[in-house]
Coordinates of C-alpha atoms in Angstrom, one line a residue:
X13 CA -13.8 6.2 17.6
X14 CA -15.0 8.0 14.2
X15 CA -14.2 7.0 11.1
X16 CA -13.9 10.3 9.8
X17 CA -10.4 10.9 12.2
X18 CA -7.3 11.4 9.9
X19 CA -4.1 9.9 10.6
X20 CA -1.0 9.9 8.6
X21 CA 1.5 7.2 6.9
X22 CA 5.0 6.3 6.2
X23 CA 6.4 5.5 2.9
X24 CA 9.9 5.6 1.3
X25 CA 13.6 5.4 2.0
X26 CA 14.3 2.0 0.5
X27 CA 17.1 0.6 -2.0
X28 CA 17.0 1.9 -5.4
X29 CA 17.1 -1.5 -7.4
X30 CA 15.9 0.0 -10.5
X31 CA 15.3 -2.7 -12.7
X32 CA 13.9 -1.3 -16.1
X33 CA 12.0 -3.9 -17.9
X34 CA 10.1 -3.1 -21.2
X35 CA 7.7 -5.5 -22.4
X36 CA 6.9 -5.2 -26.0
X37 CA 4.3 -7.8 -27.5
X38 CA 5.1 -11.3 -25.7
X39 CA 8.7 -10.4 -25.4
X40 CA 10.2 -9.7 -22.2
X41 CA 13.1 -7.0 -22.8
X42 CA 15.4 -5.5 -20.1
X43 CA 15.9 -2.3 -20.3
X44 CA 19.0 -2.4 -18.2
X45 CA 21.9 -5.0 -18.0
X46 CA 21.5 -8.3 -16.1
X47 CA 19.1 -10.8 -14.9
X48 CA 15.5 -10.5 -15.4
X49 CA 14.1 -10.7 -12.1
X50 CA 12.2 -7.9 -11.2
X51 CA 12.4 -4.9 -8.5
X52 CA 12.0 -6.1 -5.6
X53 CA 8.6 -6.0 -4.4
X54 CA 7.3 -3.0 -1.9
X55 CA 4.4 -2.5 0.2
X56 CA 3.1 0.4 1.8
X57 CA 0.4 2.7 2.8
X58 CA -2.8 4.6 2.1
X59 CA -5.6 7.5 2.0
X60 CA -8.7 9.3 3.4
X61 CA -12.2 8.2 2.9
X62 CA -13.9 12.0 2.8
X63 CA -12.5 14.6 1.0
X64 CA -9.1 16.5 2.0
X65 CA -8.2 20.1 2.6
X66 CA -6.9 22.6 1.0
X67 CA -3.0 22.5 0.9
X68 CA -2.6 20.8 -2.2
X69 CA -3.2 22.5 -5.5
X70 CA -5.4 21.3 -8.2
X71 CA -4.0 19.9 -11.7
X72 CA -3.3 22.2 -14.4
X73 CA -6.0 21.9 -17.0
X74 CA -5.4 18.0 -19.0
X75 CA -4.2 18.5 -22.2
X76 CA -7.3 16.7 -23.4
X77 CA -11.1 16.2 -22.2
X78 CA -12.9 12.7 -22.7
X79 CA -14.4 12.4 -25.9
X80 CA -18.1 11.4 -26.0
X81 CA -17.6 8.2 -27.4
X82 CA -17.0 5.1 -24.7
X83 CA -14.3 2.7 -24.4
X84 CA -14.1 -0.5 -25.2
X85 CA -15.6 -2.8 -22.5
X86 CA -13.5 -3.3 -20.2
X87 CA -14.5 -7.5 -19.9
X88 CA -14.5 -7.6 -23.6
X89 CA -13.5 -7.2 -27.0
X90 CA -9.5 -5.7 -27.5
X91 CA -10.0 -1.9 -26.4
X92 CA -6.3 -1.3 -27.4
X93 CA -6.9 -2.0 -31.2
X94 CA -3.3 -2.0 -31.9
X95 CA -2.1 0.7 -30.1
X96 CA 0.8 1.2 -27.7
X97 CA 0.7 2.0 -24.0
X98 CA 3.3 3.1 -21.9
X99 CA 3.2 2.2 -18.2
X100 CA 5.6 3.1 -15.6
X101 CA 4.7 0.2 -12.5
X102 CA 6.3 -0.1 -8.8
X103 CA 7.8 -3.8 -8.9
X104 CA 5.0 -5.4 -6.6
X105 CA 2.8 -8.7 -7.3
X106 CA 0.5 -6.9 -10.3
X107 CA 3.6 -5.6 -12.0
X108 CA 5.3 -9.1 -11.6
X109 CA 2.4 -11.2 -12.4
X110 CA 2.0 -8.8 -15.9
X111 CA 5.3 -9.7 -16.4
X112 CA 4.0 -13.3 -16.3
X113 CA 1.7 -13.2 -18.4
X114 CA 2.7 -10.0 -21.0
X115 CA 1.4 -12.2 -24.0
X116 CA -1.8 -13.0 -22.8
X117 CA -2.2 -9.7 -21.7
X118 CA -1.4 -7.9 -25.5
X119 CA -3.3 -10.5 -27.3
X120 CA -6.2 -9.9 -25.4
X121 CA -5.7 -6.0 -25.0
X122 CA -5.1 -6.2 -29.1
X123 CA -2.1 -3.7 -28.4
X124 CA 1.1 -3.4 -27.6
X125 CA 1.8 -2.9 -23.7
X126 CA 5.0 -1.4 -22.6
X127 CA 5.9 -1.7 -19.0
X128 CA 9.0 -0.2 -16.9
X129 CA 9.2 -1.7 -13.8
X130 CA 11.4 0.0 -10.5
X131 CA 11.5 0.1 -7.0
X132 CA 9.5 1.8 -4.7
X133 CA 12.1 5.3 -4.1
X134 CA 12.6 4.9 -7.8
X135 CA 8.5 5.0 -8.5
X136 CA 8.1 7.8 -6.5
X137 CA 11.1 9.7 -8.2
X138 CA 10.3 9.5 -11.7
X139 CA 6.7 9.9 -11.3
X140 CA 7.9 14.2 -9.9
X141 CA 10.3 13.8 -12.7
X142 CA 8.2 13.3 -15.9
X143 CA 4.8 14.4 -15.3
X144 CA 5.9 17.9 -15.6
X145 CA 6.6 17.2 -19.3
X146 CA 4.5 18.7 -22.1
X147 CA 4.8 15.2 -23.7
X148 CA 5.5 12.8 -20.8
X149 CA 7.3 9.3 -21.3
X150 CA 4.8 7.4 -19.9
X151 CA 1.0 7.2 -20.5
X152 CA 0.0 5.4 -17.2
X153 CA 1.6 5.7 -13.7
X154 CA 1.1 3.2 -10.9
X155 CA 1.0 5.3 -7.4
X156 CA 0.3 4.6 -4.0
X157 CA -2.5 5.2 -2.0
X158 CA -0.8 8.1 0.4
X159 CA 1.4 9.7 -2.1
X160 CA -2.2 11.5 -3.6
X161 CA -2.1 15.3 -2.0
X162 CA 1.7 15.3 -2.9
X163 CA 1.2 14.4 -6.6
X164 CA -1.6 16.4 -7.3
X165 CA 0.5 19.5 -5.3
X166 CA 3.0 19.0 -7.9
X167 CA 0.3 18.5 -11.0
X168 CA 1.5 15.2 -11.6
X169 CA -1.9 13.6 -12.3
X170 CA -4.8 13.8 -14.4
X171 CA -8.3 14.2 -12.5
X172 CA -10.7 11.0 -14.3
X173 CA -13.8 12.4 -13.3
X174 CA -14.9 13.1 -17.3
X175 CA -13.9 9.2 -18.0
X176 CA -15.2 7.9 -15.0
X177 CA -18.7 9.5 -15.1
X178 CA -18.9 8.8 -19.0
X179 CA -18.0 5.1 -18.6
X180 CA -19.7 4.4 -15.1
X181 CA -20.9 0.9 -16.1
X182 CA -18.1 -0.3 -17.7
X183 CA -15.8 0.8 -14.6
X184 CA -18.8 -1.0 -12.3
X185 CA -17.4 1.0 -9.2
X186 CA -19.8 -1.1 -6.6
X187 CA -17.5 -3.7 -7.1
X188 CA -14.4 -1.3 -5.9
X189 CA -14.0 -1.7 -2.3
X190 CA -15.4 1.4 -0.7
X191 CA -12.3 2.9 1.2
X192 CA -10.4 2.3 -1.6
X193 CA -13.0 3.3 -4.3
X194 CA -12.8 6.5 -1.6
X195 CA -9.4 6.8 -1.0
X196 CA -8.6 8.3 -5.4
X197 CA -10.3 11.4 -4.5
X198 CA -8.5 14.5 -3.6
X199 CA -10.5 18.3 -3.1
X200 CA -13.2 16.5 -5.0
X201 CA -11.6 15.3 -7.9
X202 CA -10.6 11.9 -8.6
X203 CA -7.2 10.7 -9.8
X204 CA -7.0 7.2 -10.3
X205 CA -8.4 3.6 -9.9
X206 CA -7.3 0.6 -7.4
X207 CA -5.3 -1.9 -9.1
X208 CA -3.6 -4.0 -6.1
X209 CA -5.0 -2.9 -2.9
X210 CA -4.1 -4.4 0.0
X211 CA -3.9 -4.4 4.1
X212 CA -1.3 -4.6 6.9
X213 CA -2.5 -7.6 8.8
X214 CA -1.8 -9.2 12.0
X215 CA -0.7 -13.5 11.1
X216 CA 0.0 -15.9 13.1
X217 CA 1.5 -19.8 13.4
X218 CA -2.0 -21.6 14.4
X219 CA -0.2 -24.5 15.2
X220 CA 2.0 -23.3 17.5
X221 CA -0.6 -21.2 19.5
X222 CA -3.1 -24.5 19.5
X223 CA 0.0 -26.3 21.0
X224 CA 0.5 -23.7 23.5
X225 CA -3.0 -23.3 24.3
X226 CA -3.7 -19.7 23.1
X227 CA -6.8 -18.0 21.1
X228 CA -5.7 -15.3 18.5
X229 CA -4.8 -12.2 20.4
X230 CA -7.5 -9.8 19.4
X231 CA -5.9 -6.7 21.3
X232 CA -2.9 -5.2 22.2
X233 CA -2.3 -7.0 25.8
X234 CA -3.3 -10.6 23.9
X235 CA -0.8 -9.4 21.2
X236 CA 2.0 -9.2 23.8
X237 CA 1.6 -12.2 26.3
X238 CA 1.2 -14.4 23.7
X239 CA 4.5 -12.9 22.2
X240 CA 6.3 -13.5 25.3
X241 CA 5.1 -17.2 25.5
X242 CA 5.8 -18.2 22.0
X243 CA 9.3 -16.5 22.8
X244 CA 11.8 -19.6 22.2
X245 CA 15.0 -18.0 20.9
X246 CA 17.4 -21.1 22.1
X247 CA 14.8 -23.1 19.6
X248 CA 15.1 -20.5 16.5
X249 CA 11.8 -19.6 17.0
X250 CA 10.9 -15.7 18.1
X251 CA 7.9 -14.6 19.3
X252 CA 7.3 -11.6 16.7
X253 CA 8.9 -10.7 14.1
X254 CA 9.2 -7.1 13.3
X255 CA 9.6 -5.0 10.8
X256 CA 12.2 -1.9 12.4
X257 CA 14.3 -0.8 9.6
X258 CA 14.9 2.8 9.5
X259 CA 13.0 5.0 7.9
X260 CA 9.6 4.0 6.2
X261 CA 9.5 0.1 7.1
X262 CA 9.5 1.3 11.1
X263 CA 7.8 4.6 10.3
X264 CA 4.5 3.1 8.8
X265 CA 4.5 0.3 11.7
X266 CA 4.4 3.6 14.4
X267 CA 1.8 4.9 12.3
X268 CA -0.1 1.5 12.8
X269 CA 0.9 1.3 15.9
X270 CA -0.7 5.0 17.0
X271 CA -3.6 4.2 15.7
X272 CA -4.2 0.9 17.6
X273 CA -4.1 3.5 20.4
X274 CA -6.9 5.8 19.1
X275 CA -4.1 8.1 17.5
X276 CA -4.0 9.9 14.7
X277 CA -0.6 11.5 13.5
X278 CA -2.9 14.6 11.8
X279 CA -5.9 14.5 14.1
X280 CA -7.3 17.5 12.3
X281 CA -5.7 17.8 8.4
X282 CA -8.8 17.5 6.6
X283 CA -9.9 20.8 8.1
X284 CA -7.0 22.5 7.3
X285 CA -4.9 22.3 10.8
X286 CA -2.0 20.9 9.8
X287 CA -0.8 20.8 14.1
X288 CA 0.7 16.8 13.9
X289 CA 0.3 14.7 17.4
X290 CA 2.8 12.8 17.8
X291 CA 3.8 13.6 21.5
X292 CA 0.4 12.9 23.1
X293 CA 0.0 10.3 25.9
X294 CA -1.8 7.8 23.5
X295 CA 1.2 8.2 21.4
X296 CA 3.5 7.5 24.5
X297 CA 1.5 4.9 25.2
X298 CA 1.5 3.0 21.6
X299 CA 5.4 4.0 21.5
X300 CA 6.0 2.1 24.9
X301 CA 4.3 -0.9 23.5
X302 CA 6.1 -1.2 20.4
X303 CA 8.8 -1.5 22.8
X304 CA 8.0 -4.2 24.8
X305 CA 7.0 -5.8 21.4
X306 CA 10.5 -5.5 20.4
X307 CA 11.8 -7.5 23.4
X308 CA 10.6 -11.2 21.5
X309 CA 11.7 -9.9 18.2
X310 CA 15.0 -11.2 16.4
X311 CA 18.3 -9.6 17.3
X312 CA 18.6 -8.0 13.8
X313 CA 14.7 -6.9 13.7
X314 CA 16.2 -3.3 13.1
X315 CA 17.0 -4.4 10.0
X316 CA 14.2 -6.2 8.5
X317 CA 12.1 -4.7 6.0
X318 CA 9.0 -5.3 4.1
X319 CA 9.7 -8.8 2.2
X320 CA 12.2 -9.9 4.6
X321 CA 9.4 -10.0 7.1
X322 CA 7.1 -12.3 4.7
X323 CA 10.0 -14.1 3.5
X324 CA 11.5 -15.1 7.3
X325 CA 7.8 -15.5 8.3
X326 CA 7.7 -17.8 5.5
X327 CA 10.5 -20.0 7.2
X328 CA 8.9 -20.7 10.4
X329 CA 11.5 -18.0 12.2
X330 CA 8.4 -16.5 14.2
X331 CA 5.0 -17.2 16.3
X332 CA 3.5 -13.9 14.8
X333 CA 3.9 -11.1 12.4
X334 CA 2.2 -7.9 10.9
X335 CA 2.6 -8.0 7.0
X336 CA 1.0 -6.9 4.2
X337 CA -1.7 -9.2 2.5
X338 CA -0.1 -9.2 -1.3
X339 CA 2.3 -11.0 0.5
X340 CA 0.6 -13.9 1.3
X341 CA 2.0 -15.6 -1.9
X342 CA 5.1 -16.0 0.6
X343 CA 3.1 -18.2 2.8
X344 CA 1.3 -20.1 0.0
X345 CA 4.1 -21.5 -1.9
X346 CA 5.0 -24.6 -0.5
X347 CA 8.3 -24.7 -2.4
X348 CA 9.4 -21.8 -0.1
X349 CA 7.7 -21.7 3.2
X350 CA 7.3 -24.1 6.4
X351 CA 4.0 -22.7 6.9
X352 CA 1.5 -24.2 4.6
X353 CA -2.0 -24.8 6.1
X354 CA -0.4 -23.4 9.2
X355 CA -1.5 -20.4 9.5
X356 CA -4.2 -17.4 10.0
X357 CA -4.9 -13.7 9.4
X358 CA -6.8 -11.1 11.4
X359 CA -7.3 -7.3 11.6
X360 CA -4.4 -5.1 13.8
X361 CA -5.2 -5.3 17.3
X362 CA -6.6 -2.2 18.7
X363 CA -5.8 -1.1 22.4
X364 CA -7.7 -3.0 25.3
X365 CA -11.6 -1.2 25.1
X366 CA -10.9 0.1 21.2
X367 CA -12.1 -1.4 18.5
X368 CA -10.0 -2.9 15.9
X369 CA -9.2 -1.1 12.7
X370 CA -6.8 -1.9 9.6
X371 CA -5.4 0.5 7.7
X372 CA -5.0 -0.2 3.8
X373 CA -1.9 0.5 1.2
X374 CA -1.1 -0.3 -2.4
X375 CA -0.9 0.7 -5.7
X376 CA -3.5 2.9 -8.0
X377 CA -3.1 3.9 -12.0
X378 CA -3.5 7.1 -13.3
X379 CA -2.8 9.6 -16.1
X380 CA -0.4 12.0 -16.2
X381 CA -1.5 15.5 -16.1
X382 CA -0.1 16.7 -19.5
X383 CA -0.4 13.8 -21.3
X384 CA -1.1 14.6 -25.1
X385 CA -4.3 14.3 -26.6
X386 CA -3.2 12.3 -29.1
X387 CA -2.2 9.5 -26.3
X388 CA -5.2 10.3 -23.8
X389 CA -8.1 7.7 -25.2
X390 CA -5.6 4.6 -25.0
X391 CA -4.1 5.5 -21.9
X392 CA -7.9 5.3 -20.5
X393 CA -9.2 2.5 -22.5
X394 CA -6.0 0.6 -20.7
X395 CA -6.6 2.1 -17.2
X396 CA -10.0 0.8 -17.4
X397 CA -9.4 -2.7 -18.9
X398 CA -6.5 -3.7 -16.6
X399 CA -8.1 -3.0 -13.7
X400 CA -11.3 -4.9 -14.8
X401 CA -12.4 -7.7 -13.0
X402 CA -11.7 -10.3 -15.5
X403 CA -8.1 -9.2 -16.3
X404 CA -7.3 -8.8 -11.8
X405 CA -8.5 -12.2 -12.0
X406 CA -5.3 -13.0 -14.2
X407 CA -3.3 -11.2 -11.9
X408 CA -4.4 -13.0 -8.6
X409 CA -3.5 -16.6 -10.8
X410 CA -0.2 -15.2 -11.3
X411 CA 1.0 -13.6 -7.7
X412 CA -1.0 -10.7 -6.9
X413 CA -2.8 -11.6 -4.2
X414 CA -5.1 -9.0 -3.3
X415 CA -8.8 -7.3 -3.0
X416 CA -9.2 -4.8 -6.0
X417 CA -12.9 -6.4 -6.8
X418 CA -15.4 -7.5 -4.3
X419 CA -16.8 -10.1 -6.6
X420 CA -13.2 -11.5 -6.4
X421 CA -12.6 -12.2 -2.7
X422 CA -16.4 -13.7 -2.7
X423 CA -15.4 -15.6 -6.0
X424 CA -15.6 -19.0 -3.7
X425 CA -13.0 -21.0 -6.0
X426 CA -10.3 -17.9 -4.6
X427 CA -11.6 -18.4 -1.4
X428 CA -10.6 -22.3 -1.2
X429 CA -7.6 -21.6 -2.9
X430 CA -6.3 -18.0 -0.9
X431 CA -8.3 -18.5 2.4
X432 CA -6.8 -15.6 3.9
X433 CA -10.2 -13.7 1.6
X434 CA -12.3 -14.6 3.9
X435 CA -10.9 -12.5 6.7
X436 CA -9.9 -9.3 4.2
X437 CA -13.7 -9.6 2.7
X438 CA -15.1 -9.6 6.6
X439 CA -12.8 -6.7 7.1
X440 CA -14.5 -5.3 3.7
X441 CA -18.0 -5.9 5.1
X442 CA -17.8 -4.9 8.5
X443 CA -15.8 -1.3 7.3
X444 CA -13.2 -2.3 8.8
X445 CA -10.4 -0.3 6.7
X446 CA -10.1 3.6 7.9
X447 CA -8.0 6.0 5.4
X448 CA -7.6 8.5 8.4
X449 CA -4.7 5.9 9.7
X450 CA -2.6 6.9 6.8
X451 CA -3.5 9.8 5.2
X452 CA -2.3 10.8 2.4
X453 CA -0.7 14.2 3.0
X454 CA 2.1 16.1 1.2
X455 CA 4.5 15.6 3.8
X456 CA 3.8 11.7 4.3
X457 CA 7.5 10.9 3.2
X458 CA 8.7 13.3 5.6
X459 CA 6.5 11.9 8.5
X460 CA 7.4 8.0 7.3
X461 CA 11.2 9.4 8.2
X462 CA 11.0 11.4 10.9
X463 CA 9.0 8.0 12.6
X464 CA 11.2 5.4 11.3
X465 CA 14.5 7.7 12.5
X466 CA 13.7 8.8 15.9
X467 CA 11.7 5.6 17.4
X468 CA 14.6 3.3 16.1
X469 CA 17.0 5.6 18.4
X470 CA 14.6 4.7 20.8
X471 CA 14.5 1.1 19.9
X472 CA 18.3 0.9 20.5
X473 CA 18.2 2.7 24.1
X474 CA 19.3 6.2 22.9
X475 CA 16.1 7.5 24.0
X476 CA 12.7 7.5 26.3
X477 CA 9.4 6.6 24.6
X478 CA 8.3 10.0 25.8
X479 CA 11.5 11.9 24.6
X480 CA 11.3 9.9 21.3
X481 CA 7.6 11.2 20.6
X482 CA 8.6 14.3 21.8
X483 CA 11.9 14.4 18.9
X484 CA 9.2 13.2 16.2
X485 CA 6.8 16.4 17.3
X486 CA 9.7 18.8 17.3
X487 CA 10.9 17.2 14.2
X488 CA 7.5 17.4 12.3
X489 CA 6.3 20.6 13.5
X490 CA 9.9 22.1 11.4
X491 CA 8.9 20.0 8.9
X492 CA 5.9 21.4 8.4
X493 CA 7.2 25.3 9.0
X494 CA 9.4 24.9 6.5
X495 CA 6.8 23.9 4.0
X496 CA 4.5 26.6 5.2
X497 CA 1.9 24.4 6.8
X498 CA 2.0 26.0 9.7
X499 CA 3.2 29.1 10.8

């Protein structure tokens, strides 16, 4: 297996919660009526390591170019100097942990930080919504990993090559993870920088596989045996739980899934073929296992999503689980879960005689493409303070538990504390993470749907694993017709 094999990845379909919240100095303002929790939290998927190919076009010229004098440090000093930034965030852990801590946050930016906060669908919206502006509403945009060739088809985002080159050692970039440092470029340009990264992991109960005397599965076969012998439904305890809503939360696990089988949904994108695989016998192969995966799941896995996963993993409901590492703040809390000190993380398990892979999701800022000159050097100076190590080291103390800094998941204090950073920082080491698994390409919503749709008819007996891959190809290839990817 190569690491330089694309793949694709789902994203979207899910409720739109919108929850506005503006933070203005140390207050905490709601935007819209109600209760201030925030949206719900989201997770989802990722990008290539090498650059992509040529269906997306380039940003229209930025309405201003880096001027030659730096930033502010990023560790140090207050680089906002009383100015205001505007931030549009997705409501996951480094959006809720900001909300935290907003007055720390301003006092030591020196400015005034304004934040709306909204769901996942709702991110994705607005972000096609107001970058086409000549004077957008929002300085910095939070966006995920695989949504890059779409946004910078539609011009949405500012390339940072100018700021990054011209304030190299501030940004320290050999502290960025390398598939995610990798992972903001698109045609050679880069668009943003990693503020909560994070990977789709296999967990499991340790004390109930010591008890039953099994090792960690490290494949797919270990993954299902020990499935069906931690299955003990008349005891409230399932062997996996799974995450099979419709749409994206389904979609990206097939993604996953075809991957642990050596399959990429766009085996050739990055050299402009645009041909999807979704109907090959290694697909028929991963689709049929997810299958017999389903069998130990709970009778109402078809409706479980992202944090209902964490949260009923969190209970004790299950053996085993894939879920996304920001969530492990689920697992930690001992004032909601049953599984304190009783647990353990590993890399997805790849297909018997494959080695294992994980793919990688989460959130990165940027710029909007036209945003004015007048707005451009505090937008940056932001960008590159809040993603600094020192300020992600707030965020992790306040609920975002994730890898945007080496130093970070090394930071041995973290390590005692979050132990579950020694496993992502041996994944880290050993290059473990692969952007080909979910590539970021225009039509990743569409794929994420057309997955998440078709396999769940499967899932409830309407059709075949064969016939179901077959419905996703047939699906896709209009898909892509229709958007002139292929003719």
């Amino acid at each position: 297996m190569t690491e330089d094999k694309p793949a694709a990845a789902p994203l979207s379909r899910r409720r739109v919660l919108q929850t506005g919240v503006a933070l203005s100095g140390s207050a905490l303002l709601l935007a819209a009526c109600g209760p201030s929790a925030p949206a719900a939290p989201t997770s989802a998927p990722a990008a290539p390591t090498s650059a992509p190919p040529k269906p997306a076009a380039t940003t229209a010229a930025p309405a201003a170019q880096a001027t030659a004098a730096p930033a502010a440090a990023a560790a140090g000093g207050a680089p906002l100097q009383g100015q205001t930034v505007k931030a549009l965030f997705v409501g996951d852990p480094f959006a809720q942990a900001s909300q935290k801590i907003i007055a720390d946050l301003n006092k030591q930016s020196g400015g005034n930080i304004q934040m709306q906060v909204v769901d996942f669908d709702s991110m994705h919206q607005k972000i096609l919504l107001d970058a086409p502006s000549a004077s957008p509403a929002f300085d910095v945009y939070s966006w995920e990993f695989s949504w890059l060739g779409e946004m910078v088809g539609a011009k949405a985002l500012r390339p940072l090559d100018d700021f990054v080159q011209r304030d190299a050692a501030m940004l320290n970039v050999d502290d960025i993870p390398k598939a995610n440092w990798d992972a903001t470029v698109w045609e050679g340009k880069r668009y943003g920088i990693p503020v909560q990264p994070h990977a789709e992991l296999t967990w499991w109960r340790t004390d109930l596989l010591d008890a039953a005397g099994l090792k960690p599965p490290t494949n797919t076969d270990e993954l299902l045996a020990a499935a069906k012998a931690l299955h003990k439904p008349d005891q409230g305890q399932y062997g996996f739980l799974w995450k099979g809503a419709r749409g994206a939360p389904l979609g990206q696990t097939m993604v996953h899934a075809f991957a642990a089988f050596d399959q990429p949904a766009f085996p050739n994108w990055q050299k402009g073929d645009w041909m999807p695989a979704l109907n090959t016998d290694k697909a028929v192969q991963a689709t049929d296992w997810v299958k017999q995966m389903a069998q130990y799941a709970p009778p109402d896995y078809l409706t479980i999503a992202w944090d209902d996963e964490a949260r009923r993993f969190a209970e004790g409901e299950a053996a085993m689980t894939f879920t996304w590492f920001g969530r492990v703040s689920f697992f930690e809390d001992p004032t909601k879960s049953k599984i304190v000190g009783k647990y353990a993380a590993g890399p997805w398990p790849a297909a018997p005689g494959l080695p294992p892979r994980n793919s990688f999701g989460g959130w990165v800022l940027g710029l909007p493409a036209q945003i004015p000159a007048d707005r451009l050097d505090a937008a940056w100076k932001f960008l590159l303070w809040y993603t600094s190590a020192p300020v992600e080291k707030m965020l992790i103390d306040n609920g975002n538990i994730d890898y945007p800094r080496v130093s970070l998941i090394k930071d041995p204090t973290l390590q005692q504390q979050h132990p579950v950073f020694k496993t992502v920082l041996d994944l880290v080491d050993k290059n473990s993470f692969q952007g080909w698994i979910r590539a970021p390409v225009p039509e990743f919503v569409a794929l994420a749907d057309n997955l998440g749709t078709n396999m769940q008819d499967m899932l409830t007996g309407g059709m075949s694993p064969k016939a179901a891959c077959d419905k996703c190809q047939e699906d896709m290839i209009a898909t892509l017709k229709k958007s002139g990817k292929i003719a």
